[in-house]
Amino acid sequence: MAQRQQRRWGTAVVAGLVAGVCAGAAGCGGSGDAGEDDRAADPVETLRRAADTLVTAGSSKARTSMEMATGGTRVTIRGEGVYDYRRQLGQLKVVLPQDPAGTTEHRPIVELLAPGALFMKNRGAGVPADKWVRVDTATLSDGNLVTGGATDPYAAAEVLRGTRSATYVGRTELAGTEVRHFRGTADLAVAAKGASVGGRDALGAAAKGFATARVPFDVYLDDEGRIRKVRHRFSFVNGREKEAVAVASTTLLYDFGAPVDVRLPVSVDIYAGRIAEE
């Protein structure tokens, strides 16, 4: 019963949050000689290690955007917050777009990201304002790569553990930082096998739930091998649509070493009632 309720909740979130397409990751251009940097010589191995490099970095601030077009509507969902890669804990404030008529303004959703779980506040009809909704990410058909309207920053990095092919595009600059641009394709099933204990089940669910387990991506690494920007393109079926929907998720990481104080809600603060589908 609880698992069915979580699946219904996941469907409601997907329908409500991921309703359209983002504008965003107009990536950087640039060209260069792959021999100019040792890490560029083997792009596949470089990208498979990117998540471990974030763990070494410890923490960062993050900005996210999720883009999708469906039913002739384009929508951008944006998020901003912090993430602790060693504990795999993060907090994002996710801002939903206005209704097409521009008359309804949605309250920002506060999301707490934890291994195997997503906690959301200010989301779901009938949920008290002071309560959180908890979702087991392994029960979601997308493993929470799409459901929350923002991809967990560490999950975004762990997708790269499944890199099958990659090419080094060249050096460029991103927000004043010199970066190396790579482009490739990852396999979610392979990523799940190499993922951390906290992310393995969720990525495994995504590998089965997406229209295809292959995920094209563009990623930008700084000189220390840390992800500064990653953009994934997912093919997703949201439960209400029979046709696959293209979803683009972009994650920007910056201010490494930023303090992170994430406290997960205790059981008394978690809503156990029914979530209305919006």
Short mmCIF file of N, CA and C in Angstrom, two decimals, residues 139-267:
data_model
loop_
_atom_site.label_atom_id
_atom_site.label_comp_id
_atom_site.label_asym_id
_atom_site.label_seq_id
_atom_site.Cartn_x
_atom_site.Cartn_y
_atom_site.Cartn_z
N THR A 139 11.72 3.61 -5.73
CA THR A 139 10.38 3.24 -6.21
C THR A 139 9.93 4.10 -7.38
N LEU A 140 10.71 5.12 -7.73
CA LEU A 140 10.36 6.00 -8.83
C LEU A 140 10.93 5.45 -10.13
N SER A 141 10.14 5.49 -11.18
CA SER A 141 10.58 4.91 -12.44
C SER A 141 11.77 5.65 -13.05
N ASP A 142 12.04 6.87 -12.58
CA ASP A 142 13.18 7.62 -13.09
C ASP A 142 14.29 7.74 -12.05
N GLY A 143 14.13 7.09 -10.89
CA GLY A 143 15.15 7.14 -9.86
C GLY A 143 15.41 8.53 -9.32
N ASN A 144 14.45 9.44 -9.50
CA ASN A 144 14.54 10.84 -9.08
C ASN A 144 15.56 11.65 -9.88
N LEU A 145 15.85 11.21 -11.08
CA LEU A 145 16.65 12.04 -11.97
C LEU A 145 15.79 13.15 -12.58
N VAL A 146 14.47 12.94 -12.57
CA VAL A 146 13.53 13.90 -13.17
C VAL A 146 12.43 14.31 -12.20
N THR A 147 11.95 13.38 -11.39
CA THR A 147 10.75 13.58 -10.58
C THR A 147 10.72 14.87 -9.78
N GLY A 148 11.78 15.18 -9.08
CA GLY A 148 11.76 16.35 -8.20
C GLY A 148 11.86 17.68 -8.91
N GLY A 149 11.98 17.67 -10.24
CA GLY A 149 12.15 18.93 -10.95
C GLY A 149 13.58 19.41 -10.93
N ALA A 150 14.47 18.65 -10.31
CA ALA A 150 15.90 18.94 -10.26
C ALA A 150 16.62 17.62 -10.05
N THR A 151 17.71 17.43 -10.77
CA THR A 151 18.49 16.21 -10.60
C THR A 151 19.43 16.36 -9.42
N ASP A 152 19.42 15.39 -8.51
CA ASP A 152 20.36 15.36 -7.39
C ASP A 152 21.77 15.55 -7.94
N PRO A 153 22.53 16.56 -7.46
CA PRO A 153 23.86 16.83 -8.04
C PRO A 153 24.80 15.62 -8.02
N TYR A 154 24.76 14.83 -6.96
CA TYR A 154 25.65 13.68 -6.93
C TYR A 154 25.16 12.59 -7.88
N ALA A 155 23.84 12.43 -7.99
CA ALA A 155 23.30 11.48 -8.95
C ALA A 155 23.68 11.89 -10.37
N ALA A 156 23.66 13.19 -10.64
CA ALA A 156 24.07 13.68 -11.96
C ALA A 156 25.51 13.27 -12.26
N ALA A 157 26.36 13.34 -11.24
CA ALA A 157 27.76 12.94 -11.40
C ALA A 157 27.87 11.42 -11.55
N GLU A 158 27.07 10.69 -10.79
CA GLU A 158 27.17 9.23 -10.84
C GLU A 158 26.67 8.66 -12.17
N VAL A 159 25.80 9.37 -12.86
CA VAL A 159 25.40 8.93 -14.20
C VAL A 159 26.65 8.76 -15.09
N LEU A 160 27.65 9.62 -14.87
CA LEU A 160 28.87 9.57 -15.68
C LEU A 160 29.71 8.32 -15.41
N ARG A 161 29.42 7.61 -14.32
CA ARG A 161 30.12 6.34 -14.08
C ARG A 161 29.78 5.33 -15.18
N GLY A 162 28.67 5.57 -15.84
CA GLY A 162 28.26 4.68 -16.92
C GLY A 162 28.68 5.15 -18.30
N THR A 163 29.66 6.07 -18.36
CA THR A 163 30.11 6.60 -19.65
C THR A 163 30.56 5.47 -20.57
N ARG A 164 29.92 5.39 -21.73
CA ARG A 164 30.27 4.38 -22.74
C ARG A 164 31.22 4.95 -23.79
N SER A 165 30.94 6.16 -24.20
CA SER A 165 31.77 6.82 -25.21
C SER A 165 31.84 8.30 -24.87
N ALA A 166 32.96 8.92 -25.17
CA ALA A 166 33.12 10.35 -24.88
C ALA A 166 34.23 10.91 -25.75
N THR A 167 34.09 12.18 -26.08
CA THR A 167 35.13 12.88 -26.83
C THR A 167 35.46 14.18 -26.11
N TYR A 168 36.69 14.59 -26.25
CA TYR A 168 37.15 15.85 -25.69
C TYR A 168 36.92 16.94 -26.72
N VAL A 169 36.08 17.91 -26.39
CA VAL A 169 35.74 18.97 -27.34
C VAL A 169 36.79 20.07 -27.33
N GLY A 170 37.24 20.45 -26.14
CA GLY A 170 38.26 21.48 -26.05
C GLY A 170 38.13 22.31 -24.79
N ARG A 171 39.02 23.28 -24.65
CA ARG A 171 39.01 24.17 -23.49
C ARG A 171 38.12 25.37 -23.76
N THR A 172 37.48 25.85 -22.69
CA THR A 172 36.67 27.06 -22.78
C THR A 172 36.61 27.68 -21.40
N GLU A 173 35.78 28.68 -21.23
CA GLU A 173 35.66 29.36 -19.94
C GLU A 173 34.20 29.33 -19.51
N LEU A 174 33.98 29.06 -18.23
CA LEU A 174 32.64 28.99 -17.68
C LEU A 174 32.61 29.78 -16.38
N ALA A 175 31.85 30.87 -16.35
CA ALA A 175 31.74 31.73 -15.16
C ALA A 175 33.11 32.13 -14.65
N GLY A 176 34.02 32.44 -15.56
CA GLY A 176 35.34 32.91 -15.18
C GLY A 176 36.34 31.82 -14.86
N THR A 177 35.96 30.56 -15.00
CA THR A 177 36.83 29.43 -14.69
C THR A 177 37.19 28.68 -15.97
N GLU A 178 38.46 28.38 -16.14
CA GLU A 178 38.90 27.57 -17.27
C GLU A 178 38.40 26.14 -17.09
N VAL A 179 37.76 25.60 -18.11
CA VAL A 179 37.21 24.25 -18.03
C VAL A 179 37.49 23.48 -19.30
N ARG A 180 37.35 22.17 -19.21
CA ARG A 180 37.46 21.28 -20.35
C ARG A 180 36.08 20.70 -20.67
N HIS A 181 35.72 20.78 -21.91
CA HIS A 181 34.40 20.36 -22.35
C HIS A 181 34.48 18.96 -22.95
N PHE A 182 33.64 18.05 -22.43
CA PHE A 182 33.54 16.69 -22.95
C PHE A 182 32.10 16.44 -23.38
N ARG A 183 31.95 15.59 -24.37
CA ARG A 183 30.61 15.22 -24.83
C ARG A 183 30.59 13.70 -25.00
N GLY A 184 29.48 13.07 -24.56
CA GLY A 184 29.44 11.63 -24.68
C GLY A 184 28.08 11.04 -24.39
N THR A 185 28.07 9.74 -24.17
CA THR A 185 26.85 9.01 -23.86
C THR A 185 27.12 8.06 -22.70
N ALA A 186 26.21 8.04 -21.74
CA ALA A 186 26.32 7.14 -20.59
C ALA A 186 25.20 6.12 -20.63
N ASP A 187 25.45 4.98 -20.01
CA ASP A 187 24.47 3.91 -19.89
C ASP A 187 24.05 3.81 -18.43
N LEU A 188 22.76 4.01 -18.15
CA LEU A 188 22.30 4.03 -16.76
C LEU A 188 22.49 2.69 -16.07
N ALA A 189 22.36 1.59 -16.80
CA ALA A 189 22.55 0.28 -16.19
C ALA A 189 23.99 0.10 -15.74
N VAL A 190 24.92 0.55 -16.56
CA VAL A 190 26.34 0.47 -16.19
C VAL A 190 26.63 1.41 -15.03
N ALA A 191 26.03 2.61 -15.06
CA ALA A 191 26.22 3.57 -13.98
C ALA A 191 25.74 3.00 -12.65
N ALA A 192 24.60 2.30 -12.67
CA ALA A 192 24.04 1.72 -11.44
C ALA A 192 25.00 0.71 -10.84
N LYS A 193 25.64 -0.08 -11.68
CA LYS A 193 26.56 -1.11 -11.17
C LYS A 193 27.78 -0.49 -10.49
N GLY A 194 28.21 0.67 -10.97
CA GLY A 194 29.39 1.31 -10.39
C GLY A 194 29.09 2.38 -9.38
N ALA A 195 27.80 2.60 -9.10
CA ALA A 195 27.40 3.71 -8.22
C ALA A 195 27.65 3.41 -6.76
N SER A 196 27.57 4.45 -5.95
CA SER A 196 27.67 4.31 -4.50
C SER A 196 26.48 3.52 -3.98
N VAL A 197 26.59 3.01 -2.77
CA VAL A 197 25.49 2.25 -2.17
C VAL A 197 24.22 3.08 -2.13
N GLY A 198 24.35 4.36 -1.81
CA GLY A 198 23.18 5.22 -1.69
C GLY A 198 22.49 5.51 -3.01
N GLY A 199 23.22 5.40 -4.13
CA GLY A 199 22.62 5.75 -5.41
C GLY A 199 22.34 4.59 -6.33
N ARG A 200 22.78 3.39 -5.94
CA ARG A 200 22.70 2.22 -6.83
C ARG A 200 21.27 1.86 -7.19
N ASP A 201 20.39 1.77 -6.21
CA ASP A 201 19.01 1.33 -6.47
C ASP A 201 18.25 2.35 -7.31
N ALA A 202 18.48 3.63 -7.03
CA ALA A 202 17.77 4.68 -7.78
C ALA A 202 18.20 4.68 -9.24
N LEU A 203 19.51 4.57 -9.50
CA LEU A 203 19.97 4.54 -10.89
C LEU A 203 19.52 3.26 -11.58
N GLY A 204 19.45 2.17 -10.83
CA GLY A 204 18.93 0.93 -11.39
C GLY A 204 17.49 1.06 -11.81
N ALA A 205 16.70 1.76 -10.99
CA ALA A 205 15.30 1.99 -11.33
C ALA A 205 15.19 2.86 -12.59
N ALA A 206 16.05 3.86 -12.68
CA ALA A 206 16.04 4.74 -13.86
C ALA A 206 16.40 3.98 -15.12
N ALA A 207 17.36 3.06 -15.00
CA ALA A 207 17.78 2.27 -16.17
C ALA A 207 16.62 1.47 -16.73
N LYS A 208 15.72 1.02 -15.85
CA LYS A 208 14.56 0.24 -16.30
C LYS A 208 13.37 1.13 -16.68
N GLY A 209 13.28 2.30 -16.04
CA GLY A 209 12.09 3.12 -16.20
C GLY A 209 12.12 4.11 -17.35
N PHE A 210 13.31 4.56 -17.74
CA PHE A 210 13.38 5.50 -18.85
C PHE A 210 13.09 4.80 -20.18
N ALA A 211 12.73 5.60 -21.17
CA ALA A 211 12.46 5.04 -22.49
C ALA A 211 13.72 4.39 -23.06
N THR A 212 14.88 4.91 -22.71
CA THR A 212 16.16 4.31 -23.09
C THR A 212 17.14 4.53 -21.95
N ALA A 213 18.01 3.55 -21.73
CA ALA A 213 19.02 3.66 -20.67
C ALA A 213 20.21 4.50 -21.11
N ARG A 214 20.27 4.85 -22.37
CA ARG A 214 21.39 5.65 -22.87
C ARG A 214 21.11 7.14 -22.69
N VAL A 215 22.05 7.84 -22.11
CA VAL A 215 21.87 9.25 -21.77
C VAL A 215 22.98 10.08 -22.43
N PRO A 216 22.67 10.88 -23.45
CA PRO A 216 23.66 11.81 -24.00
C PRO A 216 23.95 12.92 -22.99
N PHE A 217 25.18 13.41 -22.98
CA PHE A 217 25.53 14.46 -22.02
C PHE A 217 26.63 15.36 -22.56
N ASP A 218 26.71 16.57 -21.99
CA ASP A 218 27.85 17.46 -22.12
C ASP A 218 28.30 17.79 -20.71
N VAL A 219 29.60 17.76 -20.47
CA VAL A 219 30.09 18.04 -19.12
C VAL A 219 31.35 18.89 -19.22
N TYR A 220 31.52 19.77 -18.24
CA TYR A 220 32.65 20.69 -18.19
C TYR A 220 33.38 20.48 -16.87
N LEU A 221 34.67 20.13 -16.94
CA LEU A 221 35.49 19.89 -15.75
C LEU A 221 36.53 20.99 -15.61
N ASP A 222 36.81 21.39 -14.36
CA ASP A 222 37.88 22.36 -14.14
C ASP A 222 39.22 21.64 -14.10
N ASP A 223 40.29 22.37 -13.83
CA ASP A 223 41.63 21.78 -13.87
C ASP A 223 41.86 20.75 -12.77
N GLU A 224 41.00 20.72 -11.76
CA GLU A 224 41.11 19.72 -10.71
C GLU A 224 40.21 18.51 -10.97
N GLY A 225 39.55 18.50 -12.12
CA GLY A 225 38.68 17.39 -12.48
C GLY A 225 37.30 17.45 -11.88
N ARG A 226 36.95 18.60 -11.27
CA ARG A 226 35.62 18.74 -10.67
C ARG A 226 34.60 19.18 -11.71
N ILE A 227 33.41 18.62 -11.61
CA ILE A 227 32.34 19.02 -12.52
C ILE A 227 31.93 20.46 -12.22
N ARG A 228 31.94 21.28 -13.24
CA ARG A 228 31.43 22.64 -13.10
C ARG A 228 30.05 22.77 -13.74
N LYS A 229 29.83 21.98 -14.77
CA LYS A 229 28.52 21.99 -15.42
C LYS A 229 28.32 20.64 -16.09
N VAL A 230 27.11 20.08 -15.95
CA VAL A 230 26.77 18.86 -16.66
C VAL A 230 25.33 18.97 -17.13
N ARG A 231 25.13 18.56 -18.35
CA ARG A 231 23.80 18.62 -18.96
C ARG A 231 23.47 17.23 -19.51
N HIS A 232 22.40 16.63 -18.99
CA HIS A 232 21.94 15.33 -19.46
C HIS A 232 20.67 15.50 -20.27
N ARG A 233 20.47 14.60 -21.23
CA ARG A 233 19.23 14.60 -22.00
C ARG A 233 18.57 13.23 -21.82
N PHE A 234 17.50 13.22 -21.04
CA PHE A 234 16.79 11.99 -20.72
C PHE A 234 15.59 11.81 -21.64
N SER A 235 15.22 10.56 -21.87
CA SER A 235 13.99 10.24 -22.60
C SER A 235 13.07 9.54 -21.61
N PHE A 236 11.95 10.21 -21.28
CA PHE A 236 11.15 9.82 -20.13
C PHE A 236 9.68 9.66 -20.49
N VAL A 237 9.04 8.66 -19.91
CA VAL A 237 7.59 8.49 -20.03
C VAL A 237 7.00 8.79 -18.67
N ASN A 238 6.16 9.83 -18.57
CA ASN A 238 5.78 10.34 -17.25
C ASN A 238 4.55 9.69 -16.62
N GLY A 239 4.01 8.64 -17.21
CA GLY A 239 2.87 7.97 -16.58
C GLY A 239 1.54 8.42 -17.13
N ARG A 240 1.47 9.66 -17.59
CA ARG A 240 0.23 10.16 -18.20
C ARG A 240 0.33 10.20 -19.72
N GLU A 241 1.58 10.19 -20.20
CA GLU A 241 1.81 10.23 -21.63
C GLU A 241 2.35 8.88 -22.08
N LYS A 242 1.86 8.39 -23.22
CA LYS A 242 2.38 7.14 -23.75
C LYS A 242 3.65 7.36 -24.54
N GLU A 243 3.79 8.54 -25.11
CA GLU A 243 4.98 8.83 -25.89
C GLU A 243 6.09 9.35 -24.98
N ALA A 244 7.32 9.00 -25.34
CA ALA A 244 8.47 9.46 -24.56
C ALA A 244 8.61 10.98 -24.69
N VAL A 245 9.01 11.60 -23.60
CA VAL A 245 9.21 13.04 -23.56
C VAL A 245 10.70 13.31 -23.35
N ALA A 246 11.25 14.23 -24.11
CA ALA A 246 12.66 14.59 -23.96
C ALA A 246 12.80 15.60 -22.82
N VAL A 247 13.66 15.29 -21.87
CA VAL A 247 13.91 16.15 -20.72
C VAL A 247 15.39 16.48 -20.67
N ALA A 248 15.71 17.76 -20.55
CA ALA A 248 17.10 18.19 -20.42
C ALA A 248 17.32 18.72 -19.01
N SER A 249 18.29 18.16 -18.32
CA SER A 249 18.59 18.57 -16.95
C SER A 249 20.01 19.11 -16.88
N THR A 250 20.15 20.32 -16.36
CA THR A 250 21.46 20.98 -16.28
C THR A 250 21.79 21.26 -14.82
N THR A 251 23.02 20.92 -14.41
CA THR A 251 23.48 21.17 -13.05
C THR A 251 24.77 21.97 -13.11
N LEU A 252 24.80 23.09 -12.40
CA LEU A 252 25.99 23.92 -12.29
C LEU A 252 26.52 23.82 -10.86
N LEU A 253 27.81 23.57 -10.71
CA LEU A 253 28.44 23.45 -9.39
C LEU A 253 29.50 24.53 -9.24
N TYR A 254 29.54 25.16 -8.07
CA TYR A 254 30.48 26.25 -7.84
C TYR A 254 30.68 26.44 -6.34
N ASP A 255 31.60 27.31 -5.97
CA ASP A 255 31.91 27.61 -4.56
C ASP A 255 32.17 26.31 -3.78
N PHE A 256 33.15 25.55 -4.24
CA PHE A 256 33.48 24.28 -3.58
C PHE A 256 34.01 24.54 -2.17
N GLY A 257 33.61 23.66 -1.25
CA GLY A 257 33.96 23.82 0.15
C GLY A 257 32.95 24.64 0.94
N ALA A 258 31.87 25.05 0.29
CA ALA A 258 30.83 25.84 0.98
C ALA A 258 30.24 25.03 2.14
N PRO A 259 29.92 25.69 3.26
CA PRO A 259 29.31 24.96 4.38
C PRO A 259 27.94 24.41 4.03
N VAL A 260 27.65 23.20 4.50
CA VAL A 260 26.37 22.54 4.24
C VAL A 260 25.81 22.04 5.56
N ASP A 261 24.63 22.51 5.90
CA ASP A 261 23.96 22.07 7.13
C ASP A 261 22.57 21.56 6.77
N VAL A 262 22.48 20.27 6.49
CA VAL A 262 21.22 19.66 6.10
C VAL A 262 20.75 18.74 7.22
N ARG A 263 19.57 19.00 7.72
CA ARG A 263 18.99 18.18 8.77
C ARG A 263 17.71 17.54 8.25
N LEU A 264 17.71 16.23 8.19
CA LEU A 264 16.55 15.53 7.67
C LEU A 264 15.41 15.56 8.69
N PRO A 265 14.17 15.63 8.22
CA PRO A 265 13.03 15.71 9.14
C PRO A 265 12.85 14.41 9.93
N VAL A 266 12.38 14.56 11.16
CA VAL A 266 12.07 13.40 11.99
C VAL A 266 10.69 12.88 11.59
N SER A 267 10.38 11.67 12.02
CA SER A 267 9.15 11.00 11.56
C SER A 267 7.89 11.80 11.86
#
